[in-house]
Every structure is written in C-alpha cells, then in structure tokens.
mmCIF file of C-alpha atoms in Angstrom:
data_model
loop_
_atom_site.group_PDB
_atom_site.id
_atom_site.type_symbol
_atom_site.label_atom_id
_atom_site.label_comp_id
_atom_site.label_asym_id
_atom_site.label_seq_id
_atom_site.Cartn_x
_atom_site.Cartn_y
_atom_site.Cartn_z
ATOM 1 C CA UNK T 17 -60.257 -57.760 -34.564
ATOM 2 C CA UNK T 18 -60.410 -55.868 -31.389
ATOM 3 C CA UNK T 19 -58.430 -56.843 -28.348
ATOM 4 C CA UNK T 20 -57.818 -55.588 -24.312
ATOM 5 C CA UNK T 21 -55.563 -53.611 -23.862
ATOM 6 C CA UNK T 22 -54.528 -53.640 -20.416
ATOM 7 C CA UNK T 23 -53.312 -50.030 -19.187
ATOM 8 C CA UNK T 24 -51.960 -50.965 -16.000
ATOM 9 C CA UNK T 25 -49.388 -53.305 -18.451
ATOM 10 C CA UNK T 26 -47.637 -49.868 -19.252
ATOM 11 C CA UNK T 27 -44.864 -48.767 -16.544
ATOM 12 C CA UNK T 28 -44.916 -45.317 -15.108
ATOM 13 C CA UNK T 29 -42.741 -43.409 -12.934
ATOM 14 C CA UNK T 30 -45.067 -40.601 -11.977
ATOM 15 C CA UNK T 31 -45.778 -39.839 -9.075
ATOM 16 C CA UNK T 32 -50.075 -39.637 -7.965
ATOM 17 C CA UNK T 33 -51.457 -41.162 -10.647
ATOM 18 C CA UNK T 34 -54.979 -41.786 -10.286
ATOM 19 C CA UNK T 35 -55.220 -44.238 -12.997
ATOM 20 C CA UNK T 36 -55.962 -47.789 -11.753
ATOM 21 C CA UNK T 37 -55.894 -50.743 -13.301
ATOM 22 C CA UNK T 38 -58.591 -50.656 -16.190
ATOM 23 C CA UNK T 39 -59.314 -53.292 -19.222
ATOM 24 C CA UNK T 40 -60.627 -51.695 -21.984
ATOM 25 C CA UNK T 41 -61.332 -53.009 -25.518
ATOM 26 C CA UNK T 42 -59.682 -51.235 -28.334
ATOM 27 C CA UNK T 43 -58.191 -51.915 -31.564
ATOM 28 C CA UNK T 44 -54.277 -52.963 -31.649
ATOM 29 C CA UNK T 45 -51.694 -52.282 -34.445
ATOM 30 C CA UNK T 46 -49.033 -53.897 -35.050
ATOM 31 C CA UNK T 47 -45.488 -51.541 -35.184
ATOM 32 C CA UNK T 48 -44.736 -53.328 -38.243
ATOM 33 C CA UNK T 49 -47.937 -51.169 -39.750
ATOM 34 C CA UNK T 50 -46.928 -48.143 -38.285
ATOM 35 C CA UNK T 51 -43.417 -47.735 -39.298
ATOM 36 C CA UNK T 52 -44.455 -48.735 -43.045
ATOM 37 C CA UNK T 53 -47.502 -46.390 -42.654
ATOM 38 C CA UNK T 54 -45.462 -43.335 -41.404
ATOM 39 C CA UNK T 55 -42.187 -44.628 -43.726
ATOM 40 C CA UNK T 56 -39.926 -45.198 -40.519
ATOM 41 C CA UNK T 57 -41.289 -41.994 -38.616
ATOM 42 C CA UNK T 58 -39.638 -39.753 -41.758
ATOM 43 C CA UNK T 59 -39.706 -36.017 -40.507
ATOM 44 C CA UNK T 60 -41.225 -35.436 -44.113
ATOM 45 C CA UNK T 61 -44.706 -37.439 -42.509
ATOM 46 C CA UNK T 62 -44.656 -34.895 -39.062
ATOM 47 C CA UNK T 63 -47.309 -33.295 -39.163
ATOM 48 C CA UNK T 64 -46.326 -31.373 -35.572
ATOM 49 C CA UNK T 65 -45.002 -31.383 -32.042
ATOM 50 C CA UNK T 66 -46.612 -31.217 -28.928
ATOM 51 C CA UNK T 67 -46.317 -31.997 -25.209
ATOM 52 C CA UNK T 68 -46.954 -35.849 -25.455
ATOM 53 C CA UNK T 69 -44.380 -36.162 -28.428
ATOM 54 C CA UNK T 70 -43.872 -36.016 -32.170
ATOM 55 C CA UNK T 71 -47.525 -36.242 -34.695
ATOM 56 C CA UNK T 72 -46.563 -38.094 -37.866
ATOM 57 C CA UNK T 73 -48.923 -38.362 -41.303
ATOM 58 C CA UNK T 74 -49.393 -42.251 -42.182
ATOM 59 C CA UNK T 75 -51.325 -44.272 -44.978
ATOM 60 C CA UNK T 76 -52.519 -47.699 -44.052
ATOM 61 C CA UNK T 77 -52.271 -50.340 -46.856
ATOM 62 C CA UNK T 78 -55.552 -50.363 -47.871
ATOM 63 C CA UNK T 79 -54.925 -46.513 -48.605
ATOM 64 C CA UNK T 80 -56.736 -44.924 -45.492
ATOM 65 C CA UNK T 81 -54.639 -42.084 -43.960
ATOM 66 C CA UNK T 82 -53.747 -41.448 -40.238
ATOM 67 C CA UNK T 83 -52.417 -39.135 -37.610
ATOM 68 C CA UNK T 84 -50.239 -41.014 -35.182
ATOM 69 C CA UNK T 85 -49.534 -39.452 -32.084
ATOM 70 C CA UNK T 86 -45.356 -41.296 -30.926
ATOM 71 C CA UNK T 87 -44.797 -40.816 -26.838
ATOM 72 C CA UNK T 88 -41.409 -39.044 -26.385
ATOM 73 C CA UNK T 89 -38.863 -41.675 -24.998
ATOM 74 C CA UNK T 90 -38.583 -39.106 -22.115
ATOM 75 C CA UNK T 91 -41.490 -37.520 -21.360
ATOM 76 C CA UNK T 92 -43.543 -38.785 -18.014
ATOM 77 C CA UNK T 93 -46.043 -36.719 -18.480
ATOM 78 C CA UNK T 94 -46.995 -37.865 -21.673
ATOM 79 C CA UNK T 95 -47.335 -41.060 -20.786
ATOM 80 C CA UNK T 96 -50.045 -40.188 -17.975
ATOM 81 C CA UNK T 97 -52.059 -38.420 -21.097
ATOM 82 C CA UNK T 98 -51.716 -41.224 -23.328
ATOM 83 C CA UNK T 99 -53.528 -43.358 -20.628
ATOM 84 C CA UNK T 100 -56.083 -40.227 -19.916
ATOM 85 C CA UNK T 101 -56.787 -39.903 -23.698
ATOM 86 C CA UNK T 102 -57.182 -44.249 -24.175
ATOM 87 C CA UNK T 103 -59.407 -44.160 -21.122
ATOM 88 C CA UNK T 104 -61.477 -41.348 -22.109
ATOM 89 C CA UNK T 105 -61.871 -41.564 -25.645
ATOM 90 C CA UNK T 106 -63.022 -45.434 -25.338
ATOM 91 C CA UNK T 107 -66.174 -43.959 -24.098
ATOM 92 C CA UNK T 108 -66.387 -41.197 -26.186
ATOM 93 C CA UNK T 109 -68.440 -41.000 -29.794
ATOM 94 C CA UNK T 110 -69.490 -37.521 -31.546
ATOM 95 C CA UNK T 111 -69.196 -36.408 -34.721
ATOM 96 C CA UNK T 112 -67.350 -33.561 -33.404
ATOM 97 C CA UNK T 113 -64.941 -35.215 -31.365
ATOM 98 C CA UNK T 114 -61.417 -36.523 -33.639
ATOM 99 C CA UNK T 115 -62.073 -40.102 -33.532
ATOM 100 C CA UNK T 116 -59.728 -42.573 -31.827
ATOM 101 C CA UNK T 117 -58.604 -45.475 -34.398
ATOM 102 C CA UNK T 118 -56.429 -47.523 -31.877
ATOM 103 C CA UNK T 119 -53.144 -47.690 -30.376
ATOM 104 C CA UNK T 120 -49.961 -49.324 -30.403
ATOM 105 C CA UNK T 121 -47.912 -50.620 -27.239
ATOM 106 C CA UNK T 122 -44.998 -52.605 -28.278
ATOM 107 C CA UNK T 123 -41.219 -52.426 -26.937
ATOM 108 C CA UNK T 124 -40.612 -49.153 -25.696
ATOM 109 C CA UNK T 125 -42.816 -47.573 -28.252
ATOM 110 C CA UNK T 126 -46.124 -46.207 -27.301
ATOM 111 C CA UNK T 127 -48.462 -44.690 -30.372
ATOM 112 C CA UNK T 128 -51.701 -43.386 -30.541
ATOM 113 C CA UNK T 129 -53.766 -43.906 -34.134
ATOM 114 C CA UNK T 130 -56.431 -41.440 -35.234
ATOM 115 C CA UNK T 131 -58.112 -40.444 -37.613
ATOM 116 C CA UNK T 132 -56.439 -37.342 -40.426
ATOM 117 C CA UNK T 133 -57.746 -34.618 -40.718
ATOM 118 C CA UNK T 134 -56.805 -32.959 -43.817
ATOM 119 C CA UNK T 135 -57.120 -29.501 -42.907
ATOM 120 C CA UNK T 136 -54.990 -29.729 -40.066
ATOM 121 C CA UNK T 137 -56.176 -27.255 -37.026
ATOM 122 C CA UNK T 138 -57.994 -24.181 -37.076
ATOM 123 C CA UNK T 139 -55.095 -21.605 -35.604
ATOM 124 C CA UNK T 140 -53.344 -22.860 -39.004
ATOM 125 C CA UNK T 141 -56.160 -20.850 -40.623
ATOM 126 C CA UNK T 142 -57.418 -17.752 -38.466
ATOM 127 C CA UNK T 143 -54.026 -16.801 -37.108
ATOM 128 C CA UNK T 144 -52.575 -16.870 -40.750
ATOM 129 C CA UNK T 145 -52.449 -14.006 -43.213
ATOM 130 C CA UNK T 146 -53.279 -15.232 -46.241
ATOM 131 C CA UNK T 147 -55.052 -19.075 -45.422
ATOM 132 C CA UNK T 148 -57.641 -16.786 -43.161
ATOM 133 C CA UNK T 149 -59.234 -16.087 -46.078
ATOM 134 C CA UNK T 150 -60.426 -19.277 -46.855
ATOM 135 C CA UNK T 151 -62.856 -18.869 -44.108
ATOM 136 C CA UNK T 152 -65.527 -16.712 -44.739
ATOM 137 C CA UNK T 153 -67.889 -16.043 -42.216
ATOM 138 C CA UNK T 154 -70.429 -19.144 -43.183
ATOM 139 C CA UNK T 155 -67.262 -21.379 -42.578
ATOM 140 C CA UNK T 156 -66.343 -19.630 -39.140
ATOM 141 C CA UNK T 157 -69.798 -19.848 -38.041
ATOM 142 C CA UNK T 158 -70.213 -23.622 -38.986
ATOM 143 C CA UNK T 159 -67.237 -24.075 -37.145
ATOM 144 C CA UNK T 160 -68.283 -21.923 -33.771
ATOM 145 C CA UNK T 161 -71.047 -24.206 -34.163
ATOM 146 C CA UNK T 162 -69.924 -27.381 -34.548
ATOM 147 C CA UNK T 163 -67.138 -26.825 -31.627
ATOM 148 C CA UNK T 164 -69.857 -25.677 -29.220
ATOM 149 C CA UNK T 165 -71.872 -29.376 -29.786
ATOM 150 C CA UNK T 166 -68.482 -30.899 -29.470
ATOM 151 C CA UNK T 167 -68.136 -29.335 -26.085
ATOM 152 C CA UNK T 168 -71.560 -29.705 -25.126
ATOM 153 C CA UNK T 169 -71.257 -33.688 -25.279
ATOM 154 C CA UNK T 170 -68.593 -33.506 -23.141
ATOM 155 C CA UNK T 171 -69.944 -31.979 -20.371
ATOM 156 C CA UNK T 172 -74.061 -33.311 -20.906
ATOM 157 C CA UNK T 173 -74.352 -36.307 -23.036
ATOM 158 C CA UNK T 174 -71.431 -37.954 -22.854
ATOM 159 C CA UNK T 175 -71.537 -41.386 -20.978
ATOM 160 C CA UNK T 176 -69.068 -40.003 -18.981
ATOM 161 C CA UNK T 177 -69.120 -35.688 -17.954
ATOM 162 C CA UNK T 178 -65.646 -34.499 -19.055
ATOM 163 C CA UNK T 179 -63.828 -31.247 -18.268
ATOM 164 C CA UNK T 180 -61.511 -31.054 -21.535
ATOM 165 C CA UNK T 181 -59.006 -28.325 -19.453
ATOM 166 C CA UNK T 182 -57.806 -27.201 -22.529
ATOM 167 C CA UNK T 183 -59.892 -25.893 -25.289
ATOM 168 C CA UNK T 184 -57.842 -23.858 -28.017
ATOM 169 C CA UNK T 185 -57.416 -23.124 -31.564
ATOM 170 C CA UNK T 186 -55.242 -25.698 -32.058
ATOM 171 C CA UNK T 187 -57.071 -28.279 -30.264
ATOM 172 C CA UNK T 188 -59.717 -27.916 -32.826
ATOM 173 C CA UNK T 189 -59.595 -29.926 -36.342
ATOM 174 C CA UNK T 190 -60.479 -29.562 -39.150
ATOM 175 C CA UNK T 191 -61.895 -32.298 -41.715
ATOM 176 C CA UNK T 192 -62.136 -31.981 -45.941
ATOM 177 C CA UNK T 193 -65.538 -30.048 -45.290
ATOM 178 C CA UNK T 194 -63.963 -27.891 -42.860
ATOM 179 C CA UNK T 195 -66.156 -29.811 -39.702
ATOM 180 C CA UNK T 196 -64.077 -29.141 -36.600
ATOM 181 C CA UNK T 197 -63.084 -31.997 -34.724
ATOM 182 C CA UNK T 198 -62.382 -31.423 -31.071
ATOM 183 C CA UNK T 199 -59.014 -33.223 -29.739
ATOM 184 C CA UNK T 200 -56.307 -33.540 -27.351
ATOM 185 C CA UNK T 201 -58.163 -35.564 -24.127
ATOM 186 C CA UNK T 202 -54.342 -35.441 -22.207
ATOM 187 C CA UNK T 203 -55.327 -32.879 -20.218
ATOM 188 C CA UNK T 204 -59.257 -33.984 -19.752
ATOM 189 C CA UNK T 205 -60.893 -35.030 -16.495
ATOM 190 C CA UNK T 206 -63.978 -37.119 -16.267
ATOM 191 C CA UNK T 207 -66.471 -36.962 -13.744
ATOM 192 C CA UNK T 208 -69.793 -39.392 -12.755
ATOM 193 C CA UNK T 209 -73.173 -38.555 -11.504
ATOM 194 C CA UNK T 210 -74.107 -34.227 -10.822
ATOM 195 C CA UNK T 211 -70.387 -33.403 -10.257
ATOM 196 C CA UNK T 212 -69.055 -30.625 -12.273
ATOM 197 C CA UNK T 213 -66.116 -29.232 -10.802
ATOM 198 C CA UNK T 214 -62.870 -30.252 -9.047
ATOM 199 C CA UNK T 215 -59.823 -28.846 -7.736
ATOM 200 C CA UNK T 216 -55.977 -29.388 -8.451
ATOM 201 C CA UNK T 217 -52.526 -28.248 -7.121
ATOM 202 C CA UNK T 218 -51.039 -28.650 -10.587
ATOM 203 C CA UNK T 219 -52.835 -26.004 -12.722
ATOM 204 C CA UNK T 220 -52.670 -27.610 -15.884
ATOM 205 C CA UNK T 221 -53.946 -25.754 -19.609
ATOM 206 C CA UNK T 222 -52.608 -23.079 -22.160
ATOM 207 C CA UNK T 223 -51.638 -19.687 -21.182
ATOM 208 C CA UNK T 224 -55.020 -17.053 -22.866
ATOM 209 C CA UNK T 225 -57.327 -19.964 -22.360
ATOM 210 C CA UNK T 226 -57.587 -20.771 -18.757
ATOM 211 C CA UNK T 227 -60.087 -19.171 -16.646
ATOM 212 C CA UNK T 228 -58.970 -17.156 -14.179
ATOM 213 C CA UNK T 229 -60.772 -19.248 -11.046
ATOM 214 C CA UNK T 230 -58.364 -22.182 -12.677
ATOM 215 C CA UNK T 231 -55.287 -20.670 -13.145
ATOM 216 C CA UNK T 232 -55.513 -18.724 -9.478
ATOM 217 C CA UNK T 233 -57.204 -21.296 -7.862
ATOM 218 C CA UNK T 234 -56.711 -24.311 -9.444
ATOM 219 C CA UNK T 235 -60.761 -24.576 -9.404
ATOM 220 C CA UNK T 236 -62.194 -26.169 -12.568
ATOM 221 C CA UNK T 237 -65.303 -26.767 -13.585
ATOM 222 C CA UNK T 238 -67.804 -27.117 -17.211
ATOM 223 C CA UNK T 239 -67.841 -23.278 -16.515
ATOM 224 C CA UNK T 240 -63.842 -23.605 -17.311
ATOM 225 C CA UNK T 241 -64.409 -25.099 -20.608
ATOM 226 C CA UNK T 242 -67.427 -22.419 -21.204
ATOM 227 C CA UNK T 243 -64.322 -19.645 -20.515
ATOM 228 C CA UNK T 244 -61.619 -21.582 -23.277
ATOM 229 C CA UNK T 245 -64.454 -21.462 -25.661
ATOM 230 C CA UNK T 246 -65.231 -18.049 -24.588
ATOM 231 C CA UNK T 247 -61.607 -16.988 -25.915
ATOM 232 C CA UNK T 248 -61.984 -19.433 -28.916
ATOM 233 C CA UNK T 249 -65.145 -17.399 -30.284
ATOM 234 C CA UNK T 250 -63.219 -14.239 -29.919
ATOM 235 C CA UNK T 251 -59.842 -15.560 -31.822
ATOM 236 C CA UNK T 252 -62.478 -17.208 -34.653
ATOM 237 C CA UNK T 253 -64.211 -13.807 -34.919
ATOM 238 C CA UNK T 254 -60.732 -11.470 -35.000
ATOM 239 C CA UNK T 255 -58.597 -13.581 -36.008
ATOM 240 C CA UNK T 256 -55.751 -12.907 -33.198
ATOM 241 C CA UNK T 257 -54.852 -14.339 -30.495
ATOM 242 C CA UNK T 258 -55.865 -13.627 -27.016
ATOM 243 C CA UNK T 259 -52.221 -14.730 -25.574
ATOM 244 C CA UNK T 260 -49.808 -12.437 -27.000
ATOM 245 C CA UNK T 261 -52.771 -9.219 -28.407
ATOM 246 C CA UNK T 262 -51.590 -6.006 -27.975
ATOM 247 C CA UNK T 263 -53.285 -3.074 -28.868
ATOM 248 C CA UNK T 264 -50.765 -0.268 -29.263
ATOM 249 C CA UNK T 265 -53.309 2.370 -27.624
ATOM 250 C CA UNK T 266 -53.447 0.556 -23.950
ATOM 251 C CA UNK T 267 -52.186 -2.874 -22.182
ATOM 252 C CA UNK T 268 -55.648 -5.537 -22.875
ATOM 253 C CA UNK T 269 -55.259 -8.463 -24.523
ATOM 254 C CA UNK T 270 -58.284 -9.808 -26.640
ATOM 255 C CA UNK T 271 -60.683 -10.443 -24.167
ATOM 256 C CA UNK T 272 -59.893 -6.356 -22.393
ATOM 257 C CA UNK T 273 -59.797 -5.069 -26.459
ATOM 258 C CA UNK T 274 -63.454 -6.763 -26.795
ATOM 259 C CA UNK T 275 -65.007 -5.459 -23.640
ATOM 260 C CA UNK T 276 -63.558 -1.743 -24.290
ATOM 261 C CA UNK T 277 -65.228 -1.815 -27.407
ATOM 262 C CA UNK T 278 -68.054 -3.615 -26.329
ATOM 263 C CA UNK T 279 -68.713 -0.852 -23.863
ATOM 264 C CA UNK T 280 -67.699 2.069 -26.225
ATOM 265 C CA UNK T 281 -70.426 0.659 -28.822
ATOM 266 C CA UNK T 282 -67.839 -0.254 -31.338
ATOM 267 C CA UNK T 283 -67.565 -3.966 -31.182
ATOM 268 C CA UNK T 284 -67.698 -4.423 -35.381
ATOM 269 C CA UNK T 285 -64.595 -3.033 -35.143
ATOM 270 C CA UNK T 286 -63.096 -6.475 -33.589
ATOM 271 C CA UNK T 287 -64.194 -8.450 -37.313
ATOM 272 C CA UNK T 288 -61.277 -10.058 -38.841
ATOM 273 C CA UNK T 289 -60.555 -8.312 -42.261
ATOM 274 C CA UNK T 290 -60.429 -11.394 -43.711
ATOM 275 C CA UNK T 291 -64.773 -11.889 -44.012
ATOM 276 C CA UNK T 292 -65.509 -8.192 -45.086
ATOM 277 C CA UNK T 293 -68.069 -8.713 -47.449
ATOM 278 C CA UNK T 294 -68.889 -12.105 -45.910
ATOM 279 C CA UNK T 295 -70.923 -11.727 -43.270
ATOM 280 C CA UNK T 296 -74.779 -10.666 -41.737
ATOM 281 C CA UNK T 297 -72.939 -7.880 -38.976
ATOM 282 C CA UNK T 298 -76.132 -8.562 -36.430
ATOM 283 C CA UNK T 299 -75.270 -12.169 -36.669
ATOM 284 C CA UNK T 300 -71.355 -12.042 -35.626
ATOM 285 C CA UNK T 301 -72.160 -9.140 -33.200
ATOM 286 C CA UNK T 302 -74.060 -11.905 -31.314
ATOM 287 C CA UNK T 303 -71.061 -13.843 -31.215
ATOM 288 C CA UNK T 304 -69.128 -11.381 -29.820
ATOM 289 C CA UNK T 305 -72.153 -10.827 -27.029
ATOM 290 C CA UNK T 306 -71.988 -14.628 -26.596
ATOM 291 C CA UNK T 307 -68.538 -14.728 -26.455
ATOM 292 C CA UNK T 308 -68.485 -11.879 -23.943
ATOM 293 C CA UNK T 309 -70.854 -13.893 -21.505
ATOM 294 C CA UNK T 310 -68.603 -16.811 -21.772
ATOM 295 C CA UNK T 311 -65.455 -14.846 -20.305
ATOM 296 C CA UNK T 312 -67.363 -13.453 -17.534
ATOM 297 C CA UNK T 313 -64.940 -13.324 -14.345
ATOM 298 C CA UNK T 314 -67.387 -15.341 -12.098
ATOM 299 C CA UNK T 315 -68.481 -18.899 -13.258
ATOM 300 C CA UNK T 316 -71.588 -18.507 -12.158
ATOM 301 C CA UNK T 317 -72.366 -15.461 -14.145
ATOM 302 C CA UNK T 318 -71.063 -17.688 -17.602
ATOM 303 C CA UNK T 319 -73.712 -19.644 -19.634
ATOM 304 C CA UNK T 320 -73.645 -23.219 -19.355
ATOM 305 C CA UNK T 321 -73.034 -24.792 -23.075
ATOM 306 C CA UNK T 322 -76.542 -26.378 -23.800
ATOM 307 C CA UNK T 323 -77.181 -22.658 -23.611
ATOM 308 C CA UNK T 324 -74.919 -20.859 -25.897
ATOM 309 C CA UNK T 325 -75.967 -23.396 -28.467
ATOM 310 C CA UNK T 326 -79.859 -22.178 -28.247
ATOM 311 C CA UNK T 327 -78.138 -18.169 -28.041
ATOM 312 C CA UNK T 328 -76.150 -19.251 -31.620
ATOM 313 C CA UNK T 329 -79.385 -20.322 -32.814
ATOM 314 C CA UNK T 330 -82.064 -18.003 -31.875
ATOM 315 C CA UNK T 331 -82.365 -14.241 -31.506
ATOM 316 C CA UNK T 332 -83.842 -13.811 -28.478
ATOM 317 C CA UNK T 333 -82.679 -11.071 -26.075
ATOM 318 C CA UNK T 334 -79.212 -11.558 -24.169
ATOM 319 C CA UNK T 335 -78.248 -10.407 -20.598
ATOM 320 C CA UNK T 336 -75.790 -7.253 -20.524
ATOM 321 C CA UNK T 337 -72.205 -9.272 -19.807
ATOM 322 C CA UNK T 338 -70.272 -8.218 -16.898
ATOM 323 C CA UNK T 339 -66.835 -7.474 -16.699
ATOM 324 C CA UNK T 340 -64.190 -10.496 -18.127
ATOM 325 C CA UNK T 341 -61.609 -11.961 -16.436
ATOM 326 C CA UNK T 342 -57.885 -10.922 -17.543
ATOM 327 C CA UNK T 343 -58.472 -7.566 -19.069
ATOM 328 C CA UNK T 344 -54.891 -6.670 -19.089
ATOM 329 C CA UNK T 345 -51.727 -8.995 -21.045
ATOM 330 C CA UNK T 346 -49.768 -10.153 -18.306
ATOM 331 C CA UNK T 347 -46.631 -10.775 -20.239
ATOM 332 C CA UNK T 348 -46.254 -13.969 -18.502
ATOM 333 C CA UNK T 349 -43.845 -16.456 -19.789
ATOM 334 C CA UNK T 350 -45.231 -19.181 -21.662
ATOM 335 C CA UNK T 351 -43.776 -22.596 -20.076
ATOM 336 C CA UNK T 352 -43.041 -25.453 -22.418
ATOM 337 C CA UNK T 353 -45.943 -28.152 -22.695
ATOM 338 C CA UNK T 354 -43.796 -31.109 -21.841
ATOM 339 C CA UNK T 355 -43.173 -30.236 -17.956
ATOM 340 C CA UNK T 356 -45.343 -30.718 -15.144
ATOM 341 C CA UNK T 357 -48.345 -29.040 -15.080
ATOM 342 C CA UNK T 358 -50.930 -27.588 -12.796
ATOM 343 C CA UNK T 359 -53.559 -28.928 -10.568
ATOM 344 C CA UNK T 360 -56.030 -27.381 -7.865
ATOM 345 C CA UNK T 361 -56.770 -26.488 -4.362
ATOM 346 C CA UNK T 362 -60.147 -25.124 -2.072
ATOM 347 C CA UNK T 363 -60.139 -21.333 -1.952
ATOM 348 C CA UNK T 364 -60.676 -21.530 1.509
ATOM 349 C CA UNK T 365 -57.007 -22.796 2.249
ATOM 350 C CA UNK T 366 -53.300 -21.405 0.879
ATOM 351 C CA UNK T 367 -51.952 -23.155 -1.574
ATOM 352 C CA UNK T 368 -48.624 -22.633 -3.752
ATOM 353 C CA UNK T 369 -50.097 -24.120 -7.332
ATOM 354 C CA UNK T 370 -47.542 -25.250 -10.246
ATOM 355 C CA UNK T 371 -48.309 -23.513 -13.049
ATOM 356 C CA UNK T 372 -47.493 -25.114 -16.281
ATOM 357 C CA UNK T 373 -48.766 -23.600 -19.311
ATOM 358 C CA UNK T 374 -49.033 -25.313 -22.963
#
C-alpha cells in the first residue's frame, strides 16, 4: 500500500530552507519492521557512518535485505537532506541510480529504506590493496560506464535536471554483478526547464571532488558534476585518491600527477597495478584523455555528459585537454560531513563562502 507522506509534517530548525510544503506518494514502514529488520539498530547490522547519520544492514520478513539510512537525533542538517533525497528520488527511476524503497517517520525517528547493495561502494574496492584486484579492467570499465549513464539521467532525462554536488567513490554502489548504483541525493539540487547552473553561499561537496568554480565561487552547474566524475575516472583508473595523492617527486595531487604525465607522454604509467594483464592500453588511455577533459579548469572547456558517453564508446579523435583545475594538494583540512556546508554567490560580487567539506 502506498501512502502521502507529508514533508512539511516533519519539524525543522534550520534556518533558509527552501523546501515547501510538498505531498508526495511513497511507501511507509512501520518502526516495528525496522527495528526487527535491523535487530534493534545492533552495531553488528552498520554497515557505515555518514553526515545524515548511522547506515544499518536489515532483512525484511519475507527475506529481502535493506540499507536503512537512521537521522542522527542531532544533526539539522541531515534532516534538510532527508527531505532533499525523499523529494528528489520520488521522481527519480534508472537502473543506475540506488533505488529508494520508502521511509519511516514515526516518534522522533526518521529512516530512510533502500535497496542493499551487496558489494557495498566502490572506494571499498579501488582504494584497497588486496579487494582492488577483484576489478579487472572489464569490471572498471563497466563501471565508468554505467556511472556516466547514471549521471547523464540526472542532468538530461530525468523528469527533473539534477546537479548531484557530490559525485565520489563512495557515492557509487555496487550491486551482486558489480552494476554501480549512484546514491546520496542530500546534497543534490534540482532544476526545471534550460537551467543548468546556480549559485550558493554555503559551498557544499567533498574535498578532491569539487570543481574549482564551486568551491571558489560557490558556482555550480552539470559542468560541476562533469568535474566529480572527472576525478572519479582518474581514482577508478589508478586506484588512489585525488584528496590526499602525493607523489614524492613534486606537490600535485591526482589530477596535477595525470596532466604531468599526460604532457610528458607517459600517462600508462598512472594504471593501477592491480589490472596488469587486464586491459586493451589504447582503451584506458582514452579514459585518462576523457578524464583529462572532464577536469578542465573552465566549465566551458569540459564535455557535457551525453558526450563522454559517445567518447567511451567510439574512437573518434579527441580535443588536446587544457590545463586542470587544482594541480597542486592543498593540504587543506578535511571538515567533518555533519556541519554546515557550503553554498554560492555571482562572481561579480564579494562574498565570504562557508566551506564545508564531506
């Protein structure tokens, strides 16, 4: 049975919320199925923390299993993402996309049901060791793939244009069959009609994945997203991390590493160990050349994603890219994901911009 649920029912104490009152149909659970699902919330079923609160493991009676997403008790900004991701993912369907199940409002609890993913997310897998190996190059490029459609429903053929703000690693699950399931709509801003970009004094997103016009700015745009999946490529092909690379020979992080051997003619040298043996070297050079034009400084210079998707699929000739945004590691501090984050502002005024990483 499906029932309203009525978001404007759920008290809030933050400030600017642009949220009205909406009615949207969705399935409800009962806490009773929760708590039984989850056994009580055990810390053996938590699958992980983030900024919104706790992620427990459940199994429904009839034996289907479940990710459920528990607001902290004391986080405000959660709350504002729990409505963002309700709203948003009630119009949202794609097989790439982690499908919303329901929610549960009841007392001071406030849960969010999806589906499992087995394999968890994919920085579990290409930041690890020894689990990177399970991904050959095959898997990584199904998954580059699959991501890029994910992204490119957002933004084209969605009922609804969405900016997801913050594209990562671990944003991205993974099913049994290793398909990657783009999630995490907290952060996500939708859009009607042509626009494509807005502007924000809180500069919200993760540290390595924000483009630079976003973070400085507080401009975002589909070109944004194009950037985070810029930096995802790169990870998926080396296997490190853009926030926190350092290369012992000079001060770049990922993105400056690629370009310098991009431009010295060297860029096999950025292949993850892990898929020696594994791969067609033309074929994940491209990616890096895609990946490249996706981290271009200026948005206007990046592709838009309708067209990396005919670049990962074809071979014909790509533009020279120009020179990335955030060639050197900053050594910034990485701010908790629970407090206020950033949002934008024109570049034609001064503007002080909260920045609140993830």
């Amino acid at each position: 049975m499906r029932f309203q649920l009525i978001l404007s029912n759920i008290s809030e104490k933050t400030e600017n919320d642009q949220i009205q009152n909406i009615d949207l149909e969705l399935p409800l659970f009962e806490l009773a199925t929760i708590v039984s699902a989850t056994n009580n919330f055990s810390i053996n079923k938590k699958l992980g923390q983030g900024g919104f609160g706790p992620v427990y493991k459940g199994t429904l009676v009839d034996g289907q299993e479940i990710a459920v997403k528990r607001l902290s008790k004391i986080s405000e900004q959660g709350l504002k993402e729990l409505k963002n991701e309700v709203i948003l993912f009630s119009k949202l369907q794609h097989r790439n996309l982690v499908k919303l199940l329901g929610c549960c409002i009841q007392g001071e609890e406030k849960l969010l049901i999806y589906e499992f993913m087995t394999n968890k997310s994919l920085d579990s897998f290409i930041f690890d060791q020894e689990r990177c190996k399970i991904l050959d190059w095959s898997k990584r490029f199904h998954i580059i793939c699959g991501t890029a459609r994910g992204v490119m429903y957002l933004h084209q053929d969605s009922r609804l244009r969405i900016i997801h703000r913050d594209l990562k690693a671990s944003n991205v699950l993974l099913d049994q069959d290793m398909n990657p399931k783009i999630s995490d709509f907290g952060l996500a801003r939708a859009f009607g009609g042509d626009e494509t970009e807005g502007n924000t004094k809180r500069v919200i997103g993760t540290y390595g994945y924000m483009a630079p016009e976003y973070a400085s700015d507080g401009q975002f745009s589909v070109k944004s997203d194009v950037f985070s999946f810029g930096i995802l490529l790169l990870e998926i092909i080396s296997g490190k991390k853009n926030r926190g690379f350092y290369h012992s020979d000079n001060n770049l992080n990922l993105i400056g590493h690629a370009w310098k051997l991009w431009n010295e003619g060297m860029p096999s040298q950025l292949i993850d160990p892990c898929i020696q043996g594994s791969f067609n070297l033309a074929e994940v050079i491209r990616c890096i050349h895609i990946g490249l034009l996706c981290v271009q400084q200026h948005p206007k210079d990046r592709p838009s994603m309708p067209s990396v998707i005919l670049m990962l699929g074809s071979e014909t000739v790509l533009p020279q890219p120009k020179q990335p945004g955030y060639l050197a590691d900053r050594n910034s501090t990485r701010l908790d994901s629970s407090s206020s984050r950033p949002e934008s502002s024109s570049t034609n005024t001064i503007t002080i911009s909260e920045l609140e990483g993830r």
